[in-house]
Tab-separated table of C-alpha atoms and ligand atoms in Angstrom:
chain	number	residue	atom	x	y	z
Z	1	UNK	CA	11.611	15.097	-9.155
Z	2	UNK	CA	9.542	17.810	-10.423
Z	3	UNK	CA	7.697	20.044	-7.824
Z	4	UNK	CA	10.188	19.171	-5.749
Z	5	UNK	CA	11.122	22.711	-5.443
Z	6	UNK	CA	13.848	24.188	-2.333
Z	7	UNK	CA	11.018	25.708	-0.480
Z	8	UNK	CA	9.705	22.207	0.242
Z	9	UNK	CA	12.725	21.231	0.993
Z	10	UNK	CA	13.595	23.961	3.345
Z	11	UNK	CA	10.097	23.486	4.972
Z	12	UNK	CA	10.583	19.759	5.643
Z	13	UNK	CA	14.038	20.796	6.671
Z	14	UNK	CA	12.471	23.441	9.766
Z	15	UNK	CA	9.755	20.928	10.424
Z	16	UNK	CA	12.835	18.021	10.960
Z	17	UNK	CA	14.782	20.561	13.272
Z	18	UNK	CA	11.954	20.882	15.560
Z	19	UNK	CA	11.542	17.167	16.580
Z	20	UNK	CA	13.488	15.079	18.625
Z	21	UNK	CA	11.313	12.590	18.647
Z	22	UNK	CA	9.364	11.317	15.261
Z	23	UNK	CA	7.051	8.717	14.345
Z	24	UNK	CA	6.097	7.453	11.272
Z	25	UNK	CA	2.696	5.993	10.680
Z	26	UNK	CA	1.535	4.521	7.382
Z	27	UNK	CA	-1.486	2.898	6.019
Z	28	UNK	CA	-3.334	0.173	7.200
Z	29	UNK	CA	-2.999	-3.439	5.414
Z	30	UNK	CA	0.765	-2.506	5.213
Z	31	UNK	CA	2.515	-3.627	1.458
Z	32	UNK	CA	6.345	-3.228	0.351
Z	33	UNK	CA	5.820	0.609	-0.028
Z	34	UNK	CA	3.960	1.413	3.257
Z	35	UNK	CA	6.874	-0.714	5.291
Z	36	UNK	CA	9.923	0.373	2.332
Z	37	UNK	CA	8.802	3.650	3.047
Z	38	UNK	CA	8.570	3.801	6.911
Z	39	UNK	CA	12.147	1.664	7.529
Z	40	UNK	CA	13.941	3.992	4.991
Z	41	UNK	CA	12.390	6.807	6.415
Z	42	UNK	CA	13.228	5.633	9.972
Z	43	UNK	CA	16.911	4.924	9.148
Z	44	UNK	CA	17.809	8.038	7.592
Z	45	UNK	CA	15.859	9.878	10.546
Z	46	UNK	CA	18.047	7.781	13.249
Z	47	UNK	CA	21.259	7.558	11.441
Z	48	UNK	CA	21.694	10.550	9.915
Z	49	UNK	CA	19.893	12.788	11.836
Z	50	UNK	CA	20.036	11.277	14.974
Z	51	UNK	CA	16.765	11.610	15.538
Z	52	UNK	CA	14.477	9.171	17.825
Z	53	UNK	CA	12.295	8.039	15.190
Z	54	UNK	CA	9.849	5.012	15.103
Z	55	UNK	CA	7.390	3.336	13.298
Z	56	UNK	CA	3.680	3.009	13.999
Z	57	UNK	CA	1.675	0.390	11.417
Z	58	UNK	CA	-2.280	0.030	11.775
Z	59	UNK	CA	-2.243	-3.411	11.692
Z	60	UNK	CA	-0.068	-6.587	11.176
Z	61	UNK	CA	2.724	-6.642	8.352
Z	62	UNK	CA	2.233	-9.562	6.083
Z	63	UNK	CA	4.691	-12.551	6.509
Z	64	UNK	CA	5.816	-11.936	2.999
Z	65	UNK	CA	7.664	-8.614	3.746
Z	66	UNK	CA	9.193	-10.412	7.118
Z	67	UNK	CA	12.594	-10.190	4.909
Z	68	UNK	CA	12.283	-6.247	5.781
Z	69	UNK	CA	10.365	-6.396	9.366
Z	70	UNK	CA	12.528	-9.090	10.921
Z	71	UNK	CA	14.993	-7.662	13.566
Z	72	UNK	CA	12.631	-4.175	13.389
Z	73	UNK	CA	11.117	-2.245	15.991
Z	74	UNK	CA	8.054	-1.922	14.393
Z	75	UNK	CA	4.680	-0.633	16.978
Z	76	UNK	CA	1.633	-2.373	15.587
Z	77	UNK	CA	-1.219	-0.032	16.621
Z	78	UNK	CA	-3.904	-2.872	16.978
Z	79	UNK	CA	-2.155	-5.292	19.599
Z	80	UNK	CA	0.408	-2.826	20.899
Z	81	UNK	CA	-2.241	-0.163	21.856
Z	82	UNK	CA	-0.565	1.008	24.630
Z	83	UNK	CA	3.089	1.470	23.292
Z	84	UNK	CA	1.461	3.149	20.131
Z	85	UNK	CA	-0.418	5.814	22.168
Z	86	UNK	CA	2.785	6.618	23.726
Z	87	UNK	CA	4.859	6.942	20.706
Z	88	UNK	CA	2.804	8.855	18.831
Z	89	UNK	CA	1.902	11.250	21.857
Z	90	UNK	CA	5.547	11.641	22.792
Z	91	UNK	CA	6.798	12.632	19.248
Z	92	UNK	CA	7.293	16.390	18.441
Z	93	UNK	CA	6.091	15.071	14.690
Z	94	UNK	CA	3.986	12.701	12.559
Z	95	UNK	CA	5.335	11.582	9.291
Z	96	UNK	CA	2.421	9.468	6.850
Z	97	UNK	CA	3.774	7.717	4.252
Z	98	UNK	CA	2.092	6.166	1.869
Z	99	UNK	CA	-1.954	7.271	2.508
Z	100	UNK	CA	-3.753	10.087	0.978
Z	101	UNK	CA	-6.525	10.070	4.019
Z	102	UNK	CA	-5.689	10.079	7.681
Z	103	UNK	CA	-8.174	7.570	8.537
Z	104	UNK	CA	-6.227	5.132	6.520
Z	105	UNK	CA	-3.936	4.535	9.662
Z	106	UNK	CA	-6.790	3.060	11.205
Z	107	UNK	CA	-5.815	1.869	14.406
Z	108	UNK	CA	-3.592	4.825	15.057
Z	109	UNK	CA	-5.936	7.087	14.031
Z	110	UNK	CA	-7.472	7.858	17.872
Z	111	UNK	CA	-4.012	8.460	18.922
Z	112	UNK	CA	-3.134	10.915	16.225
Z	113	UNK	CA	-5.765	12.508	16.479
Z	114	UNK	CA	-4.940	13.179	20.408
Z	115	UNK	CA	-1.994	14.836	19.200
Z	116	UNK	CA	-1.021	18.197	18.953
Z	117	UNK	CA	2.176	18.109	16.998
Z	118	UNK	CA	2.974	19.058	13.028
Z	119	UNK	CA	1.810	16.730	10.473
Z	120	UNK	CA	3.963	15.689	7.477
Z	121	UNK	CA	2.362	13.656	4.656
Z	122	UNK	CA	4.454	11.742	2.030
Z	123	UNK	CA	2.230	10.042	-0.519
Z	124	UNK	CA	1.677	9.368	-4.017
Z	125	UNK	CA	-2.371	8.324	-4.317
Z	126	UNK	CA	-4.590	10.110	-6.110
Z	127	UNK	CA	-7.256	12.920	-4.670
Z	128	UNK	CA	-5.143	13.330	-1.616
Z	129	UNK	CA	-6.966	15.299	0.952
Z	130	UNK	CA	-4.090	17.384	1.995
Z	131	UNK	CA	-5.945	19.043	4.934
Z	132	UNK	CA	-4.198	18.690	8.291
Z	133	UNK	CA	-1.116	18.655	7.244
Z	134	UNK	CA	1.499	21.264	8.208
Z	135	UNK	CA	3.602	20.041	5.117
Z	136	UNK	CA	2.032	17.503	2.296
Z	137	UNK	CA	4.548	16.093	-0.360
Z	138	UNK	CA	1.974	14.301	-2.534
Z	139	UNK	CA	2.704	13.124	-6.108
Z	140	UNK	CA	0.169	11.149	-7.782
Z	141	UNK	CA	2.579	10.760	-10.975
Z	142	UNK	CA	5.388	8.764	-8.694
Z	143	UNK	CA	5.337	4.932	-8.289
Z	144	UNK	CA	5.299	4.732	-5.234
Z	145	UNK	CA	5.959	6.878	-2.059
Z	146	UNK	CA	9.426	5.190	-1.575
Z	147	UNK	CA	10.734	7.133	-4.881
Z	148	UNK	CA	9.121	10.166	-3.547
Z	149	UNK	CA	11.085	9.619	-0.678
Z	150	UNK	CA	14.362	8.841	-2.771
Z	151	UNK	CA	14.360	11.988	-4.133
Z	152	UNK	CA	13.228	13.850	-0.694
Z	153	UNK	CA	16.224	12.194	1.095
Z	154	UNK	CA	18.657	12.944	-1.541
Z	155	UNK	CA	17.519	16.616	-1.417
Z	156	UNK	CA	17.926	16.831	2.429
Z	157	UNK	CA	21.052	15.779	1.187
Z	158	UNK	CA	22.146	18.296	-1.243
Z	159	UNK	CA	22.290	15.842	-3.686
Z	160	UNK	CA	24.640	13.127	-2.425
Z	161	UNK	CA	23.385	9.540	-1.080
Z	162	UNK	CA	26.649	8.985	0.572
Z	163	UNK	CA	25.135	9.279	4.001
Z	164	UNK	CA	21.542	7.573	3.469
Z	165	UNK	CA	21.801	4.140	5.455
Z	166	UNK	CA	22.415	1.024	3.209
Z	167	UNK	CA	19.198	-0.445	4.891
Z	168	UNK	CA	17.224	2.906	3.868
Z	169	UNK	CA	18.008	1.981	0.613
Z	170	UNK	CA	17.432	-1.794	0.386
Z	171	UNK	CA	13.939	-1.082	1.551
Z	172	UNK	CA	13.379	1.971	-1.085
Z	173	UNK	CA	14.162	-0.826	-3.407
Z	174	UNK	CA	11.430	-3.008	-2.355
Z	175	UNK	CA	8.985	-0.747	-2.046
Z	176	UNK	CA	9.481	0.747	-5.118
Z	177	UNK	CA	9.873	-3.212	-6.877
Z	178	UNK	CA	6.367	-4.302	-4.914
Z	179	UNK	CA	3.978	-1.130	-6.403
Z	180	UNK	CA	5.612	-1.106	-9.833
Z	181	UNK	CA	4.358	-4.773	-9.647
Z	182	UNK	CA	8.039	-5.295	-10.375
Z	183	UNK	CA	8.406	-2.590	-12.579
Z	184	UNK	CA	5.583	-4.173	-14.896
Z	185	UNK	CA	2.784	-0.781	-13.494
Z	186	UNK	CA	3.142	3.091	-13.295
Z	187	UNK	CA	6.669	3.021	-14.745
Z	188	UNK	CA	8.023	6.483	-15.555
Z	189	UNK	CA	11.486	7.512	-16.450
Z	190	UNK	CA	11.899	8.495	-12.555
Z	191	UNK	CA	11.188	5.572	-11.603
Z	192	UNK	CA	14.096	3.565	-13.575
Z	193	UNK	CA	16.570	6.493	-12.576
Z	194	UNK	CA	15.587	6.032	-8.788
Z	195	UNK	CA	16.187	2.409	-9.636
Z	196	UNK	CA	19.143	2.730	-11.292
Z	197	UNK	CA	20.896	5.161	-8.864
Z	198	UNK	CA	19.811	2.296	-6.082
Z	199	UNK	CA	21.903	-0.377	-7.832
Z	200	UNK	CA	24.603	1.818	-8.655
Z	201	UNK	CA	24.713	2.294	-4.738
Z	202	UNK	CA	24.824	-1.269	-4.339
Z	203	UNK	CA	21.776	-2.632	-3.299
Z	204	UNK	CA	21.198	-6.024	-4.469
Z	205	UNK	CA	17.998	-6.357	-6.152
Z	206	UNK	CA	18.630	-9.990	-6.855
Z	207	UNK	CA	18.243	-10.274	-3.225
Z	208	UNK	CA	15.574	-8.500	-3.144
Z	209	UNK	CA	13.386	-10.175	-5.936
Z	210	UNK	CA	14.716	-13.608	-4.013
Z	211	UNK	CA	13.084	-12.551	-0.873
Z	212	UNK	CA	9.685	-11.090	-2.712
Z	213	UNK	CA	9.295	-13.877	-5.819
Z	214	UNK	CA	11.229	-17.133	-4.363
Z	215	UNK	CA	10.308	-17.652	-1.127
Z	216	UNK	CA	6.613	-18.637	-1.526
Z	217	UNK	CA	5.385	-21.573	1.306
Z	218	UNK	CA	3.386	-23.731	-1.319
Z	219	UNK	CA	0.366	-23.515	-0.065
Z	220	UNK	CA	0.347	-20.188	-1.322
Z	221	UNK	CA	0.599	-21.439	-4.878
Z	222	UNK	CA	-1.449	-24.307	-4.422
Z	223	UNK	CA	-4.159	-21.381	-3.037
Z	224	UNK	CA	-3.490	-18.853	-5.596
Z	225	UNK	CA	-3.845	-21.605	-8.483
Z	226	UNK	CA	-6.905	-23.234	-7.054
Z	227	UNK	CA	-8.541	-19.536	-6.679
Z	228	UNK	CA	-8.160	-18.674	-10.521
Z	229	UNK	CA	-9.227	-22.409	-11.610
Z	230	UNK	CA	-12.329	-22.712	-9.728
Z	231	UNK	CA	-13.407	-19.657	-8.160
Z	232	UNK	CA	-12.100	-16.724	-10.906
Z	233	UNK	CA	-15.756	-15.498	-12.782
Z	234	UNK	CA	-14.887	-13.582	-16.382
Z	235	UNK	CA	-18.234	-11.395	-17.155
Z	236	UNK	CA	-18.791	-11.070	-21.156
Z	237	UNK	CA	-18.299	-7.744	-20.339
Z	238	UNK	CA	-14.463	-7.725	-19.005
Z	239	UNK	CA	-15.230	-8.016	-15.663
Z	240	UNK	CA	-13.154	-10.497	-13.530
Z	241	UNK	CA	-13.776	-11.613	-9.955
Z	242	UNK	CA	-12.570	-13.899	-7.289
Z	243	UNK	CA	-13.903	-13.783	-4.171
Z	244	UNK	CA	-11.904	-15.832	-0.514
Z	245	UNK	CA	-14.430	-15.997	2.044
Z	246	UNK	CA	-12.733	-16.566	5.788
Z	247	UNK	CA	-13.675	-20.472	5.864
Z	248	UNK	CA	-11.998	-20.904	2.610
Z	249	UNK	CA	-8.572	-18.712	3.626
Z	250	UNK	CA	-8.550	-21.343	6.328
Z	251	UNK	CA	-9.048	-24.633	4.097
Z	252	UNK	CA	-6.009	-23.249	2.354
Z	253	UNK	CA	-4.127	-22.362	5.434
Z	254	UNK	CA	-3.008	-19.234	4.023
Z	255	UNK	CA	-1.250	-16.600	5.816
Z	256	UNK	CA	-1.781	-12.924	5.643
Z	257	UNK	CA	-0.390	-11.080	2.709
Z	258	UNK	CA	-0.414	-14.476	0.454
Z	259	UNK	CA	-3.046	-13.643	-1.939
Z	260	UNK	CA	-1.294	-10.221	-2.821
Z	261	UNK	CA	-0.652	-9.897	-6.185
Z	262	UNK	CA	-2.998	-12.557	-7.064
Z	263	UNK	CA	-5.987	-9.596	-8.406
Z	264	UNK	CA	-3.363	-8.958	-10.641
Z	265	UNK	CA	-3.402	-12.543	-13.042
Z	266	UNK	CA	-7.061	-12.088	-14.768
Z	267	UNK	CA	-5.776	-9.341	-16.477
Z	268	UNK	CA	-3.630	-11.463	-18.363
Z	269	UNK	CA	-6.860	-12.331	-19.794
Z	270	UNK	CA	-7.099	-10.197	-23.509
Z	271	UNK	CA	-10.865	-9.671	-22.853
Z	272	UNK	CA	-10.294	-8.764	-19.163
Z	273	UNK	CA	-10.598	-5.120	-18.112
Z	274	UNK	CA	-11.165	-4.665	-14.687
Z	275	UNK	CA	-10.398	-7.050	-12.324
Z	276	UNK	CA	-11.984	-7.138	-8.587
Z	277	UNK	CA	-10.578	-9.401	-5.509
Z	278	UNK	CA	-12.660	-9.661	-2.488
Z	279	UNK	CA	-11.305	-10.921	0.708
Z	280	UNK	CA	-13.284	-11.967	3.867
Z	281	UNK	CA	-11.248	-10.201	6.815
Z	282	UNK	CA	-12.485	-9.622	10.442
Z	283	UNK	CA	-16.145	-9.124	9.376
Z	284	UNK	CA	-15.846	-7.607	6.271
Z	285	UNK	CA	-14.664	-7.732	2.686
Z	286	UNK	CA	-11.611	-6.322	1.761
Z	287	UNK	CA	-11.553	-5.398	-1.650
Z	288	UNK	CA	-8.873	-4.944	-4.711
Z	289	UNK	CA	-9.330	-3.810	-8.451
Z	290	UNK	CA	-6.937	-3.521	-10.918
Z	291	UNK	CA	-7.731	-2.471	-14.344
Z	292	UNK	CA	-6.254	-2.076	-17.866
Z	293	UNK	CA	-5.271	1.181	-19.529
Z	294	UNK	CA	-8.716	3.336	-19.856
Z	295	UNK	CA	-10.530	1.763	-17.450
Z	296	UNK	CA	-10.481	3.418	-13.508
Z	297	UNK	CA	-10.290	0.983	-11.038
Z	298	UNK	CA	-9.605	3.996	-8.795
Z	299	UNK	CA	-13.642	5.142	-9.811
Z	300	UNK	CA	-15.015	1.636	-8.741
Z	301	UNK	CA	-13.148	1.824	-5.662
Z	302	UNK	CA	-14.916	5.286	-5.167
Z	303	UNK	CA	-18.164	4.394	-6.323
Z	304	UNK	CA	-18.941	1.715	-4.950
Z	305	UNK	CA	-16.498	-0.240	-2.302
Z	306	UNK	CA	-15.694	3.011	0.122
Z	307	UNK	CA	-12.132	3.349	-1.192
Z	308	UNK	CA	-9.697	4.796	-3.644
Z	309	UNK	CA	-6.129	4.571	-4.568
Z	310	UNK	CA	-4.675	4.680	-7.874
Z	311	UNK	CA	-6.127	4.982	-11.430
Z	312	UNK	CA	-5.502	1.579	-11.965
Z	313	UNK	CA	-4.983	0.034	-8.930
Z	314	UNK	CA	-7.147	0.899	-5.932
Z	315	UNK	CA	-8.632	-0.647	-2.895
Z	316	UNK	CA	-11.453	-0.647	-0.397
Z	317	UNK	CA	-14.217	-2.343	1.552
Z	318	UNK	CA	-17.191	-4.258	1.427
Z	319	UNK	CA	-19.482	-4.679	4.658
Z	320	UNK	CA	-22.043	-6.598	5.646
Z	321	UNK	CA	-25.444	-5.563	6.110
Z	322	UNK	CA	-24.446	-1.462	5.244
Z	323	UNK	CA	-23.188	-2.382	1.881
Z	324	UNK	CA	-25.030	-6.341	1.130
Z	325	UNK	CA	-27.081	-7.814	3.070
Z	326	UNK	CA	-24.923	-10.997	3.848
Z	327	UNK	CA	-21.547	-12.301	3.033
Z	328	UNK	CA	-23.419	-14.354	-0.123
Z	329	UNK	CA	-24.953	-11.432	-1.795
Z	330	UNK	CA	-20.996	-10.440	-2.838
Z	331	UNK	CA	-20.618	-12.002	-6.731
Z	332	UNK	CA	-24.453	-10.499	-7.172
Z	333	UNK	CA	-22.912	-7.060	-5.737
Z	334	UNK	CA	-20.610	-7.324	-8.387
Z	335	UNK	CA	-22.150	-8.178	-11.561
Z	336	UNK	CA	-24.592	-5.816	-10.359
Z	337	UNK	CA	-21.731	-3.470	-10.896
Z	338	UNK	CA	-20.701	-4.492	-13.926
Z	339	UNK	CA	-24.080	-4.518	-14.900
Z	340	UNK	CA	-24.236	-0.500	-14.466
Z	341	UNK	CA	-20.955	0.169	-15.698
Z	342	UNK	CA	-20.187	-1.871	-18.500
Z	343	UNK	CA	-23.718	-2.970	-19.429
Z	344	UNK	CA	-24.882	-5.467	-22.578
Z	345	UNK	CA	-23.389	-8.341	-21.214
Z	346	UNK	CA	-25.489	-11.490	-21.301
Z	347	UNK	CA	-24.307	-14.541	-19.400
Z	348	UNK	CA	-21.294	-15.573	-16.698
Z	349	UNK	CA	-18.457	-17.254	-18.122
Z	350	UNK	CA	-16.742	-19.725	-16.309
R	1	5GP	P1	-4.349	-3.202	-2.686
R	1	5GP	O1	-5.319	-3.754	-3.670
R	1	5GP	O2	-2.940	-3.587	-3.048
R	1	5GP	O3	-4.723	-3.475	-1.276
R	1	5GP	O4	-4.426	-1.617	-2.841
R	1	5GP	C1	-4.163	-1.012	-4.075
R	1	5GP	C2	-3.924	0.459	-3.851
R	1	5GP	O5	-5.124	1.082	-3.393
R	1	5GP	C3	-2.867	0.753	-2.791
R	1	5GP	O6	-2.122	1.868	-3.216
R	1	5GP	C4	-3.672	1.081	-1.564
R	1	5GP	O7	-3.004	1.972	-0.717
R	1	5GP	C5	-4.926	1.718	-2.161
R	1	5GP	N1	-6.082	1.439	-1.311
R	1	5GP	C6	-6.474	0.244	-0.830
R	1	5GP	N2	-7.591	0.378	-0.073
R	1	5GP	C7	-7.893	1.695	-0.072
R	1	5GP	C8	-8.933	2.468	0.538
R	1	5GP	O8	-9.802	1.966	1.255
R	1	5GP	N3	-8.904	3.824	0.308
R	1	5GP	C9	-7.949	4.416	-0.464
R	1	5GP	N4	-8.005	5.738	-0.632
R	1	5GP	N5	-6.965	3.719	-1.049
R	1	5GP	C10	-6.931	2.377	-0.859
R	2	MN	MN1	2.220	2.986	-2.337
């Protein structure tokens, strides 16, 4: 991986040799990479190194990934405020994988900040703010963090993956399938190699895209489907929306984590551009955009939903009565939006 130079290595090396103990913390709203990441990274810290590593997440995993958390010790920062304090308090370093901002480990965030010990970041978003960190490995060009981390493990290393646990792997896999959007987004010829030097160490991405694509409890469909039939708004101007209050998450008894992905299907529309997901979560909206080549999702996120992330696909948050005055004023919120950015459109398409 380019940048990837020795002296990094040989930094992250020192930094490695002067924990026993490290934990991992990643971002909040955990997805295939933040969890891929954080087990790989885990594994190869306790197996090969023999370090005592853990892993702290803000908040819960989604059922969906439960293929990868099941049988894990994973320290959920929210309900398990106790056990995360300690963890993170005991540990001679911090690993974050897969956030450009420390606030983005939310719940964890108090706790880390209590803490005195290095800081190494991992990352691949865009406009990372690097400060704080005693090391930062941040690649906005890579997939996802878990082939940053491919190529970070391999190089602590020297090159062979003989030693990286099979279970590190597997979950490098996923993480690098779920933020490639199964390799359909941010594709580059690293990321096939990484991909191809996974299967030629035998993990089984049929098993993998079982677990992810096959596996779905059917209200999920039935949820997803009924979401882009009679909630999804097209603007004239290429703006798509959907947006799942609470009450209706409920109606469909969906589970966390079963709408991701779903931000993704307007753009299969030719005249969509940008398309924006809002979800009603614990008092606020929680918002997704993707876009289509030449449009910045990551800018919208910026501008006007608190956030960030990628150039085309980004996140952030919507609150109620900073941001809109109620939870109804969200579609107007929007086309208000699209009405600045992408102006001369006339009337809502349904
Ligand atoms: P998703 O829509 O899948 O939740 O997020 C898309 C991408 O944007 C992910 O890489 C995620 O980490 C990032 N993202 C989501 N919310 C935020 C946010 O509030 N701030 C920043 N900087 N990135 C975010
Ligand atoms: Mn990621």
């Amino acid at each position: 991986m380019q940048g990837l130079t020795q002296n990094i290595i040989q930094a992250l090396s020192e930094l490695l040799s002067t924990a026993r103990k490290v934990c991992i913390v990643v971002h909040t709203h955990p997805d295939g990479d933040a969890i891929g990441s954080g087990l790989a990274f885990m594994h190869y810290l306790r197996e090969v190194q023999g370090k005592d590593a853990c892993l702290v997440i803000p908040d819960e995993a989604p059922s969906t990934l439960s293929f990868l958390t099941s049988g894990e010790d994973i320290i959920n920062a929210e309900t398990e405020t106790e056990r995360a304090s300690r963890a993170i308090s005991e540990s001679g370093l911090i690993a974050f994988l897969d956030l450009n901002e420390m606030h983005r480990c939310e719940a964890a965030l108090p706790f880390v900040e209590k803490s005195d010990a290095p800081r190494l970041l991992i990352d691949h978003h865009a406009k990372p703010c690097t400060e704080g960190f005693d090391l930062a490995i941040s690649r906005p060009d890579a997939s996802s963090t878990c082939e940053i981390l491919f190529f970070v493990l391999k190089a602590l290393e020297n090159g062979s993956m003989e030693r990286i646990p099979a279970k590190a792997l597997y979950n490098l896999m996923t993480g690098l399938t779920t933020d490639t959007n199964n390799f359909a987004n941010s594709v580059g010829d690293s990321t096939l190699q990484v991909a191809g030097e996974l299967i030629g160490a035998g993990v089984d991405r049929d098993d993998i895209l079982g677990h992810l694509y096959h596996e779905d409890r059917p209200e999920r469909l039935r949820a997803n489907c009924d979401l882009a039939a009679n909630h999804l708004t097209i603007l004239p101007c290429g703006l798509a929306y959907i947006i799942l209050t609470e009450e209706m998450s409920k109606a469909y008894g969906l589970l966390p984590g079963e709408t991701d992905g779903l931000v993704n299907l307007p753009l299969s529309v030719k005249e969509v551009v940008v398309s924006i997901f809002l979800h009603e979560e614990n008092g606020l909206f929680r918002v997704s955009i993707r876009s289509k080549r030449g449009w910045s999702a990551r800018r919208i996120a910026e501008d006007h939903f608190h956030g960030g992330g990628h150039e085309m696909a980004s996140g952030g948050k919507l609150r109620w009565p900073e941001d809109i005055a109620s939870p109804d004023c969200a579609a107007a919120y929007i086309e208000s939006i699209a009405a600045r950015f992408l102006p001369n459109y006339k009337a809502v398409l349904q």
